Amino acid sequence: MSNQMSEDPMLCEIKILDEPALEFRYGQPVADPRDGLSLFGPYDADAPSHPGALSYGVVGTGEGIDLFLAWSNAMIHSWTDAPNNRHRLWPPYPGFQAAFACDWRNEPVWKHVLDSHELSDVAYRYDHHERVYSTVNQYLSAFQDLQKLDERVSVMVCVVPDEIYQTCRIKSRVSVEQSTGEAVSKKRRESRKEGQLEFFSNYEPEQYELSLDFRRQIKARTMIHNVPIQIIRESTLRLNDEKRFGLRGLTPLSNRMWNLSSALYYKGSGKPWKLATAREGVCYVGLAFRRADATYNKGGPKTAACAAQMFLDDGDGVVFLGNYGPWYSPEDNQYRLTAQAAHDLLKGALDTYVQLHGKTLTEVFLHSRSDISAEEFEGYRSAASDGLKVVGIRVRPYHDGPRLYRPDKQWPVIRGTLWKHSPTRGYLFGSGFKPRLGTYDGWETPVPLQIDIQHGDADIVDVARDILGLTKLNYNTCNAGDTQPVTVKFSDAVGEILVSNPTVTNRQPTFRFYI
């Protein structure tokens, strides 16, 4: 045991929390979502909102669509391909219908074929802004006719060639020799960002106000069509030498089937599982901050935006964007809101929640990676109605902090180990040895989450137990638990999509549009 903290280790307490249970069909509690779906089916199987069949659309090149249709057909069937018979680590996949009590159709409701040559041409434009903007436009062309369809599309699958993955990310670069189109000097890019028009060239001024990352930009710009999207690289779907899907070093096919099918089911308005341990009337709000990119940041290096992600026990997430302001402190790399900004942020999230759900709340737990100042917390508390308890908690991965090791030195600590340092501080290991799997499914020494109850009254063990439960509300994967709670894990993703695309005003309030 190593300890860099000032507390006396002899006064510390170590507890191993029970693995939180998830609830599935018939009210059955199961720890691993793959077990629960295989044995009982999804939580909402008998609810009026349960999708009897998932309607989807697909957009990509002709080859990309063919690859996905082959995958789509395979997703209907069962798969068991765990190497060395390690089925505890990679459980068999029973097929979409068996897992979700929902039909997955071989053919999409809508498909849109992109010209591969035209897509490749725009994906290699020299100007980074034009490159990403034009590539996203290619995919947006598939969304224009969705409103005319007789059947609603629940989720749109975007199959992306790997060259887009290489050329349309933040740090992507295209040399002059590789590039297509007009070479744009740095001076001209800067003048375009300032809104200056050019006599001989036509360009879209909007492209300089949007993210330089394909994923972030397309997530934001497709929200106007009210259809969540799932992005899949062609190399994930392409057959390898063994005639198996996936050219890259990926996990077994059964595991990828679990992950993609649960993500599609959730984005298609399904509820695969809910927390069985959550308390009625309690919600958890992740505070997300993001500095404004230099591309459109006219407020100085301290300018940032804030957002709130509210999660309930059934996994429904509400997202609300707060105000821009000088929230970032470069001296200590922290984000702090004024009382008024904090009030507006939580009030907006609570009002959005009432519009969508209308349930009565009794407790709100705020999760932030940054310190929550006394002024900021007073703003949050003032946004809550009388009788609504508010607790402010800092939750962050502590990479430079303490580590725990089991006496036999053969295995990492057990997931759920809580190292309690004081009534208001503890270190929770969301990663580690998982008894259900019979192994540790990570690569590095487990890093704890540092949990600090900074404001309000709460028990550190109860707070840690809630946070451990929130590590199991990531529907983008189907595993036994993440290392971080959903309130913290996706704060960057939400911030990137909202803040990196400030001119996009048609923002969806539900979480399925952001993952």
GROMACS .gro file of N, CA and C in nm, residues 145-284:
model
  420
  145ASP      N    1  -3.413   1.383  -4.665
  145ASP     CA    2  -3.541   1.325  -4.703
  145ASP      C    3  -3.603   1.239  -4.593
  146LEU      N    4  -3.548   1.239  -4.474
  146LEU     CA    5  -3.600   1.151  -4.369
  146LEU      C    6  -3.743   1.186  -4.331
  147GLN      N    7  -3.777   1.314  -4.334
  147GLN     CA    8  -3.911   1.355  -4.294
  147GLN      C    9  -4.018   1.307  -4.393
  148LYS      N   10  -3.977   1.273  -4.514
  148LYS     CA   11  -4.073   1.230  -4.616
  148LYS      C   12  -4.103   1.080  -4.609
  149LEU      N   13  -4.028   1.007  -4.527
  149LEU     CA   14  -4.048   0.862  -4.520
  149LEU      C   15  -4.177   0.828  -4.446
  150ASP      N   16  -4.239   0.718  -4.486
  150ASP     CA   17  -4.361   0.673  -4.418
  150ASP      C   18  -4.330   0.620  -4.279
  151GLU      N   19  -4.214   0.560  -4.261
  151GLU     CA   20  -4.175   0.503  -4.132
  151GLU      C   21  -4.061   0.584  -4.073
  152ARG      N   22  -4.072   0.612  -3.943
  152ARG     CA   23  -3.970   0.692  -3.877
  152ARG      C   24  -3.841   0.611  -3.860
  153VAL      N   25  -3.729   0.676  -3.882
  153VAL     CA   26  -3.598   0.615  -3.860
  153VAL      C   27  -3.558   0.642  -3.715
  154SER      N   28  -3.532   0.536  -3.639
  154SER     CA   29  -3.499   0.550  -3.497
  154SER      C   30  -3.354   0.587  -3.475
  155VAL      N   31  -3.265   0.537  -3.560
  155VAL     CA   32  -3.122   0.564  -3.547
  155VAL      C   33  -3.060   0.556  -3.686
  156MET      N   34  -2.965   0.643  -3.713
  156MET     CA   35  -2.897   0.645  -3.842
  156MET      C   36  -2.753   0.596  -3.823
  157VAL      N   37  -2.715   0.498  -3.902
  157VAL     CA   38  -2.580   0.443  -3.897
  157VAL      C   39  -2.496   0.512  -4.005
  158CYS      N   40  -2.385   0.571  -3.963
  158CYS     CA   41  -2.293   0.636  -4.056
  158CYS      C   42  -2.167   0.550  -4.067
  159VAL      N   43  -2.149   0.487  -4.182
  159VAL     CA   44  -2.032   0.404  -4.206
  159VAL      C   45  -1.924   0.490  -4.269
  160VAL      N   46  -1.810   0.497  -4.202
  160VAL     CA   47  -1.707   0.595  -4.238
  160VAL      C   48  -1.582   0.523  -4.288
  161PRO      N   49  -1.534   0.556  -4.409
  161PRO     CA   50  -1.405   0.501  -4.455
  161PRO      C   51  -1.293   0.543  -4.360
  162ASP      N   52  -1.193   0.460  -4.347
  162ASP     CA   53  -1.086   0.489  -4.253
  162ASP      C   54  -1.003   0.610  -4.292
  163GLU      N   55  -1.007   0.648  -4.417
  163GLU     CA   56  -0.932   0.767  -4.457
  163GLU      C   57  -0.992   0.892  -4.391
  164ILE      N   58  -1.122   0.893  -4.366
  164ILE     CA   59  -1.182   1.005  -4.295
  164ILE      C   60  -1.135   1.008  -4.150
  165TYR      N   61  -1.122   0.890  -4.091
  165TYR     CA   62  -1.068   0.882  -3.957
  165TYR      C   63  -0.926   0.939  -3.952
  166GLN      N   64  -0.851   0.924  -4.061
  166GLN     CA   65  -0.713   0.973  -4.064
  166GLN      C   66  -0.704   1.122  -4.094
  167THR      N   67  -0.796   1.176  -4.173
  167THR     CA   68  -0.782   1.314  -4.220
  167THR      C   69  -0.873   1.414  -4.152
  168CYS      N   70  -0.975   1.369  -4.078
  168CYS     CA   71  -1.076   1.461  -4.027
  168CYS      C   72  -1.086   1.458  -3.875
  169ARG      N   73  -0.970   1.457  -3.809
  169ARG     CA   74  -0.965   1.474  -3.664
  169ARG      C   75  -0.886   1.599  -3.631
  170ILE      N   76  -0.886   1.636  -3.502
  170ILE     CA   77  -0.828   1.762  -3.460
  170ILE      C   78  -0.684   1.780  -3.507
  171LYS      N   79  -0.602   1.678  -3.491
  171LYS     CA   80  -0.460   1.690  -3.523
  171LYS      C   81  -0.425   1.635  -3.661
  172SER      N   82  -0.525   1.610  -3.743
  172SER     CA   83  -0.499   1.557  -3.878
  172SER      C   84  -0.432   1.664  -3.965
  173ARG      N   85  -0.346   1.619  -4.051
  173ARG     CA   86  -0.279   1.708  -4.144
  173ARG      C   87  -0.278   1.642  -4.283
  174VAL      N   88  -0.293   1.723  -4.386
  174VAL     CA   89  -0.285   1.677  -4.524
  174VAL      C   90  -0.179   1.761  -4.594
  175SER      N   91  -0.079   1.697  -4.652
  175SER     CA   92   0.027   1.771  -4.719
  175SER      C   93  -0.023   1.828  -4.850
  176VAL      N   94   0.050   1.924  -4.903
  176VAL     CA   95   0.013   1.985  -5.031
  176VAL      C   96   0.011   1.879  -5.141
  177GLU      N   97   0.103   1.785  -5.136
  177GLU     CA   98   0.110   1.680  -5.239
  177GLU      C   99  -0.013   1.588  -5.233
  178GLN      N  100  -0.064   1.562  -5.114
  178GLN     CA  101  -0.181   1.476  -5.099
  178GLN      C  102  -0.311   1.549  -5.127
  179SER      N  103  -0.312   1.678  -5.108
  179SER     CA  104  -0.436   1.753  -5.099
  179SER      C  105  -0.506   1.769  -5.233
  180THR      N  106  -0.635   1.794  -5.222
  180THR     CA  107  -0.717   1.830  -5.338
  180THR      C  108  -0.770   1.971  -5.316
  181GLY      N  109  -0.816   2.032  -5.421
  181GLY     CA  110  -0.872   2.166  -5.406
  181GLY      C  111  -0.764   2.272  -5.390
  182GLU      N  112  -0.805   2.386  -5.342
  182GLU     CA  113  -0.719   2.503  -5.333
  182GLU      C  114  -0.639   2.503  -5.204
  183ALA      N  115  -0.510   2.532  -5.215
  183ALA     CA  116  -0.427   2.548  -5.097
  183ALA      C  117  -0.454   2.684  -5.034
  184VAL      N  118  -0.481   2.686  -4.904
  184VAL     CA  119  -0.516   2.809  -4.835
  184VAL      C  120  -0.406   2.841  -4.734
  185SER      N  121  -0.348   2.959  -4.746
  185SER     CA  122  -0.241   2.998  -4.656
  185SER      C  123  -0.297   3.028  -4.516
  186LYS      N  124  -0.208   3.029  -4.420
  186LYS     CA  125  -0.248   3.058  -4.283
  186LYS      C  126  -0.306   3.198  -4.273
  187LYS      N  127  -0.249   3.293  -4.345
  187LYS     CA  128  -0.299   3.431  -4.341
  187LYS      C  129  -0.442   3.438  -4.394
  188ARG      N  130  -0.470   3.366  -4.502
  188ARG     CA  131  -0.606   3.366  -4.558
  188ARG      C  132  -0.705   3.298  -4.465
  189ARG      N  133  -0.659   3.191  -4.399
  189ARG     CA  134  -0.748   3.125  -4.303
  189ARG      C  135  -0.785   3.220  -4.190
  190GLU      N  136  -0.687   3.294  -4.141
  190GLU     CA  137  -0.713   3.387  -4.033
  190GLU      C  138  -0.810   3.496  -4.077
  191SER      N  139  -0.794   3.545  -4.199
  191SER     CA  140  -0.885   3.650  -4.248
  191SER      C  141  -1.026   3.594  -4.267
  192ARG      N  142  -1.035   3.469  -4.310
  192ARG     CA  143  -1.167   3.406  -4.325
  192ARG      C  144  -1.235   3.388  -4.190
  193LYS      N  145  -1.156   3.353  -4.089
  193LYS     CA  146  -1.214   3.338  -3.955
  193LYS      C  147  -1.271   3.470  -3.904
  194GLU      N  148  -1.212   3.580  -3.950
  194GLU     CA  149  -1.261   3.711  -3.911
  194GLU      C  150  -1.382   3.754  -3.993
  195GLY      N  151  -1.421   3.670  -4.089
  195GLY     CA  152  -1.541   3.699  -4.166
  195GLY      C  153  -1.518   3.779  -4.292
  196GLN      N  154  -1.393   3.796  -4.333
  196GLN     CA  155  -1.366   3.874  -4.453
  196GLN      C  156  -1.396   3.792  -4.578
  197LEU      N  157  -1.471   3.849  -4.670
  197LEU     CA  158  -1.504   3.782  -4.795
  197LEU      C  159  -1.391   3.800  -4.895
  198GLU      N  160  -1.387   3.710  -4.993
  198GLU     CA  161  -1.282   3.715  -5.095
  198GLU      C  162  -1.344   3.734  -5.233
  199PHE      N  163  -1.275   3.810  -5.316
  199PHE     CA  164  -1.330   3.847  -5.447
  199PHE      C  165  -1.330   3.729  -5.543
  200PHE      N  166  -1.225   3.647  -5.538
  200PHE     CA  167  -1.211   3.540  -5.637
  200PHE      C  168  -1.250   3.401  -5.586
  201SER      N  169  -1.269   3.385  -5.456
  201SER     CA  170  -1.296   3.253  -5.401
  201SER      C  171  -1.429   3.252  -5.326
  202ASN      N  172  -1.499   3.142  -5.339
  202ASN     CA  173  -1.621   3.121  -5.261
  202ASN      C  174  -1.593   3.019  -5.152
  203TYR      N  175  -1.641   3.046  -5.034
  203TYR     CA  176  -1.626   2.952  -4.925
  203TYR      C  177  -1.741   2.974  -4.827
  204GLU      N  178  -1.764   2.874  -4.744
  204GLU     CA  179  -1.872   2.882  -4.645
  204GLU      C  180  -1.816   2.940  -4.515
  205PRO      N  181  -1.856   3.061  -4.477
  205PRO     CA  182  -1.804   3.120  -4.353
  205PRO      C  183  -1.835   3.034  -4.230
  206GLU      N  184  -1.947   2.959  -4.234
  206GLU     CA  185  -1.986   2.878  -4.119
  206GLU      C  186  -1.881   2.773  -4.083
  207GLN      N  187  -1.804   2.727  -4.183
  207GLN     CA  188  -1.710   2.619  -4.157
  207GLN      C  189  -1.603   2.660  -4.057
  208TYR      N  190  -1.577   2.789  -4.043
  208TYR     CA  191  -1.475   2.836  -3.949
  208TYR      C  192  -1.530   2.856  -3.809
  209GLU      N  193  -1.658   2.824  -3.788
  209GLU     CA  194  -1.719   2.834  -3.656
  209GLU      C  195  -1.751   2.697  -3.598
  210LEU      N  196  -1.704   2.591  -3.664
  210LEU     CA  197  -1.739   2.455  -3.623
  210LEU      C  198  -1.614   2.375  -3.587
  211SER      N  199  -1.637   2.263  -3.521
  211SER     CA  200  -1.527   2.179  -3.474
  211SER      C  201  -1.445   2.124  -3.591
  212LEU      N  202  -1.318   2.103  -3.566
  212LEU     CA  203  -1.228   2.043  -3.664
  212LEU      C  204  -1.224   1.891  -3.651
  213ASP      N  205  -1.317   1.835  -3.577
  213ASP     CA  206  -1.326   1.691  -3.559
  213ASP      C  207  -1.455   1.641  -3.623
  214PHE      N  208  -1.443   1.542  -3.712
  214PHE     CA  209  -1.559   1.491  -3.785
  214PHE      C  210  -1.668   1.443  -3.690
  215ARG      N  211  -1.631   1.365  -3.590
  215ARG     CA  212  -1.730   1.309  -3.499
  215ARG      C  213  -1.806   1.419  -3.424
  216ARG      N  214  -1.733   1.514  -3.368
  216ARG     CA  215  -1.798   1.620  -3.292
  216ARG      C  216  -1.892   1.703  -3.380
  217GLN      N  217  -1.845   1.733  -3.502
  217GLN     CA  218  -1.925   1.820  -3.588
  217GLN      C  219  -2.050   1.750  -3.638
  218ILE      N  220  -2.040   1.625  -3.679
  218ILE     CA  221  -2.158   1.557  -3.733
  218ILE      C  222  -2.259   1.528  -3.622
  219LYS      N  223  -2.212   1.499  -3.501
  219LYS     CA  224  -2.305   1.480  -3.390
  219LYS      C  225  -2.388   1.606  -3.366
  220ALA      N  226  -2.321   1.721  -3.372
  220ALA     CA  227  -2.391   1.847  -3.347
  220ALA      C  228  -2.484   1.885  -3.463
  221ARG      N  229  -2.438   1.872  -3.584
  221ARG     CA  230  -2.515   1.922  -3.699
  221ARG      C  231  -2.632   1.832  -3.737
  222THR      N  232  -2.631   1.706  -3.697
  222THR     CA  233  -2.743   1.618  -3.728
  222THR      C  234  -2.855   1.626  -3.625
  223MET      N  235  -2.833   1.696  -3.514
  223MET     CA  236  -2.937   1.704  -3.411
  223MET      C  237  -3.065   1.768  -3.461
  224ILE      N  238  -3.055   1.856  -3.559
  224ILE     CA  239  -3.174   1.922  -3.612
  224ILE      C  240  -3.272   1.822  -3.671
  225HIS      N  241  -3.225   1.705  -3.711
  225HIS     CA  242  -3.312   1.604  -3.773
  225HIS      C  243  -3.373   1.509  -3.669
  226ASN      N  244  -3.337   1.525  -3.542
  226ASN     CA  245  -3.396   1.448  -3.433
  226ASN      C  246  -3.377   1.297  -3.451
  227VAL      N  247  -3.261   1.258  -3.500
  227VAL     CA  248  -3.228   1.117  -3.517
  227VAL      C  249  -3.087   1.094  -3.461
  228PRO      N  250  -3.071   1.013  -3.357
  228PRO     CA  251  -2.936   0.982  -3.307
  228PRO      C  252  -2.856   0.908  -3.413
  229ILE      N  253  -2.724   0.920  -3.407
  229ILE     CA  254  -2.641   0.853  -3.507
  229ILE      C  255  -2.541   0.760  -3.439
  230GLN      N  256  -2.504   0.657  -3.512
  230GLN     CA  257  -2.400   0.563  -3.470
  230GLN      C  258  -2.292   0.562  -3.577
  231ILE      N  259  -2.170   0.600  -3.541
  231ILE     CA  260  -2.060   0.606  -3.637
  231ILE      C  261  -1.980   0.476  -3.627
  232ILE      N  262  -1.954   0.414  -3.742
  232ILE     CA  263  -1.880   0.288  -3.747
  232ILE      C  264  -1.775   0.298  -3.857
  233ARG      N  265  -1.652   0.264  -3.825
  233ARG     CA  266  -1.546   0.264  -3.926
  233ARG      C  267  -1.556   0.139  -4.013
  234GLU      N  268  -1.522   0.154  -4.140
  234GLU     CA  269  -1.529   0.041  -4.233
  234GLU      C  270  -1.438  -0.073  -4.189
  235SER      N  271  -1.324  -0.040  -4.129
  235SER     CA  272  -1.231  -0.146  -4.089
  235SER      C  273  -1.288  -0.232  -3.977
  236THR      N  274  -1.386  -0.181  -3.904
  236THR     CA  275  -1.454  -0.263  -3.803
  236THR      C  276  -1.540  -0.370  -3.868
  237LEU      N  277  -1.591  -0.338  -3.988
  237LEU     CA  278  -1.686  -0.427  -4.056
  237LEU      C  279  -1.621  -0.515  -4.162
  238ARG      N  280  -1.502  -0.477  -4.207
  238ARG     CA  281  -1.438  -0.550  -4.316
  238ARG      C  282  -1.386  -0.685  -4.268
  239LEU      N  283  -1.397  -0.786  -4.352
  239LEU     CA  284  -1.353  -0.920  -4.315
  239LEU      C  285  -1.201  -0.930  -4.318
  240ASN      N  286  -1.145  -1.003  -4.222
  240ASN     CA  287  -1.001  -1.027  -4.220
  240ASN      C  288  -0.969  -1.159  -4.289
  241ASP      N  289  -0.846  -1.205  -4.275
  241ASP     CA  290  -0.804  -1.327  -4.344
  241ASP      C  291  -0.880  -1.450  -4.295
  242GLU      N  292  -0.929  -1.446  -4.171
  242GLU     CA  293  -1.005  -1.559  -4.117
  242GLU      C  294  -1.155  -1.545  -4.148
  243LYS      N  295  -1.189  -1.451  -4.235
  243LYS     CA  296  -1.328  -1.426  -4.272
  243LYS      C  297  -1.411  -1.381  -4.152
  244ARG      N  298  -1.345  -1.308  -4.062
  244ARG     CA  299  -1.412  -1.250  -3.947
  244ARG      C  300  -1.416  -1.099  -3.962
  245PHE      N  301  -1.517  -1.037  -3.903
  245PHE     CA  302  -1.528  -0.892  -3.910
  245PHE      C  303  -1.415  -0.827  -3.831
  246GLY      N  304  -1.354  -0.723  -3.892
  246GLY     CA  305  -1.257  -0.644  -3.820
  246GLY      C  306  -1.114  -0.664  -3.865
  247LEU      N  307  -1.055  -0.559  -3.925
  247LEU     CA  308  -0.917  -0.567  -3.970
  247LEU      C  309  -0.819  -0.522  -3.861
  248ARG      N  310  -0.868  -0.442  -3.767
  248ARG     CA  311  -0.780  -0.393  -3.661
  248ARG      C  312  -0.776  -0.493  -3.547
  249GLY      N  313  -0.685  -0.468  -3.453
  249GLY     CA  314  -0.677  -0.554  -3.335
  249GLY      C  315  -0.794  -0.527  -3.242
  250LEU      N  316  -0.901  -0.602  -3.257
  250LEU     CA  317  -1.024  -0.578  -3.184
  250LEU      C  318  -1.055  -0.695  -3.091
  251THR      N  319  -1.150  -0.674  -3.001
  251THR     CA  320  -1.195  -0.780  -2.912
  251THR      C  321  -1.274  -0.883  -2.992
  252PRO      N  322  -1.304  -1.000  -2.931
  252PRO     CA  323  -1.380  -1.101  -3.005
  252PRO      C  324  -1.510  -1.048  -3.060
  253LEU      N  325  -1.557  -1.110  -3.167
  253LEU     CA  326  -1.677  -1.065  -3.235
  253LEU      C  327  -1.797  -1.063  -3.142
  254SER      N  328  -1.810  -1.163  -3.056
  254SER     CA  329  -1.924  -1.166  -2.964
  254SER      C  330  -1.927  -1.041  -2.877
  255ASN      N  331  -1.812  -0.995  -2.832
  255ASN     CA  332  -1.805  -0.875  -2.749
  255ASN      C  333  -1.846  -0.751  -2.828
  256ARG      N  334  -1.799  -0.742  -2.953
  256ARG     CA  335  -1.835  -0.627  -3.036
  256ARG      C  336  -1.983  -0.629  -3.072
  257MET      N  337  -2.039  -0.748  -3.088
  257MET     CA  338  -2.182  -0.758  -3.113
  257MET      C  339  -2.262  -0.705  -2.993
  258TRP      N  340  -2.219  -0.743  -2.873
  258TRP     CA  341  -2.284  -0.692  -2.753
  258TRP      C  342  -2.278  -0.539  -2.749
  259ASN      N  343  -2.160  -0.484  -2.771
  259ASN     CA  344  -2.141  -0.340  -2.757
  259ASN      C  345  -2.225  -0.263  -2.859
  260LEU      N  346  -2.216  -0.301  -2.985
  260LEU     CA  347  -2.286  -0.226  -3.088
  260LEU      C  348  -2.437  -0.244  -3.078
  261SER      N  349  -2.483  -0.364  -3.046
  261SER     CA  350  -2.627  -0.386  -3.039
  261SER      C  351  -2.690  -0.310  -2.922
  262SER      N  352  -2.622  -0.306  -2.807
  262SER     CA  353  -2.677  -0.231  -2.693
  262SER      C  354  -2.680  -0.082  -2.723
  263ALA      N  355  -2.576  -0.030  -2.793
  263ALA     CA  356  -2.573   0.111  -2.830
  263ALA      C  357  -2.687   0.143  -2.927
  264LEU      N  358  -2.708   0.059  -3.026
  264LEU     CA  359  -2.816   0.082  -3.123
  264LEU      C  360  -2.953   0.073  -3.056
  265TYR      N  361  -2.969  -0.022  -2.965
  265TYR     CA  362  -3.098  -0.036  -2.897
  265TYR      C  363  -3.127   0.088  -2.812
  266TYR      N  364  -3.027   0.137  -2.739
  266TYR     CA  365  -3.046   0.256  -2.656
  266TYR      C  366  -3.074   0.380  -2.742
  267LYS      N  367  -2.997   0.397  -2.849
  267LYS     CA  368  -3.018   0.513  -2.935
  267LYS      C  369  -3.150   0.505  -3.010
  268GLY      N  370  -3.201   0.384  -3.026
  268GLY     CA  371  -3.331   0.367  -3.089
  268GLY      C  372  -3.445   0.378  -2.990
  269SER      N  373  -3.423   0.443  -2.874
  269SER     CA  374  -3.523   0.473  -2.770
  269SER      C  375  -3.552   0.356  -2.678
  270GLY      N  376  -3.470   0.251  -2.680
  270GLY     CA  377  -3.488   0.142  -2.585
  270GLY      C  378  -3.417   0.170  -2.454
  271LYS      N  379  -3.457   0.098  -2.350
  271LYS     CA  380  -3.392   0.106  -2.219
  271LYS      C  381  -3.343  -0.034  -2.182
  272PRO      N  382  -3.217  -0.063  -2.210
  272PRO     CA  383  -3.167  -0.199  -2.188
  272PRO      C  384  -3.172  -0.243  -2.042
  273TRP      N  385  -3.134  -0.153  -1.951
  273TRP     CA  386  -3.134  -0.186  -1.809
  273TRP      C  387  -3.141  -0.058  -1.727
  274LYS      N  388  -3.169  -0.071  -1.601
  274LYS     CA  389  -3.167   0.043  -1.509
  274LYS      C  390  -3.095   0.001  -1.382
  275LEU      N  391  -3.060   0.096  -1.300
  275LEU     CA  392  -2.994   0.066  -1.174
  275LEU      C  393  -3.096   0.011  -1.076
  276ALA      N  394  -3.068  -0.105  -1.021
  276ALA     CA  395  -3.157  -0.164  -0.921
  276ALA      C  396  -3.133  -0.105  -0.783
  277THR      N  397  -3.018  -0.041  -0.765
  277THR     CA  398  -2.980   0.009  -0.633
  277THR      C  399  -3.009   0.157  -0.613
  278ALA      N  400  -3.053   0.226  -0.718
  278ALA     CA  401  -3.075   0.371  -0.706
  278ALA      C  402  -3.196   0.399  -0.617
  279ARG      N  403  -3.193   0.515  -0.554
  279ARG     CA  404  -3.301   0.554  -0.464
  279ARG      C  405  -3.401   0.642  -0.539
  280GLU      N  406  -3.527   0.625  -0.507
  280GLU     CA  407  -3.633   0.700  -0.572
  280GLU      C  408  -3.616   0.850  -0.543
  281GLY      N  409  -3.631   0.931  -0.650
  281GLY     CA  410  -3.626   1.075  -0.634
  281GLY      C  411  -3.486   1.134  -0.631
  282VAL      N  412  -3.384   1.049  -0.653
  282VAL     CA  413  -3.246   1.096  -0.651
  282VAL      C  414  -3.194   1.107  -0.793
  283CYS      N  415  -3.130   1.216  -0.826
  283CYS     CA  416  -3.066   1.229  -0.957
  283CYS      C  417  -2.921   1.274  -0.939
  284TYR      N  418  -2.844   1.251  -1.043
  284TYR     CA  419  -2.701   1.279  -1.040
  284TYR      C  420  -2.669   1.370  -1.159
   0.00000   0.00000   0.00000
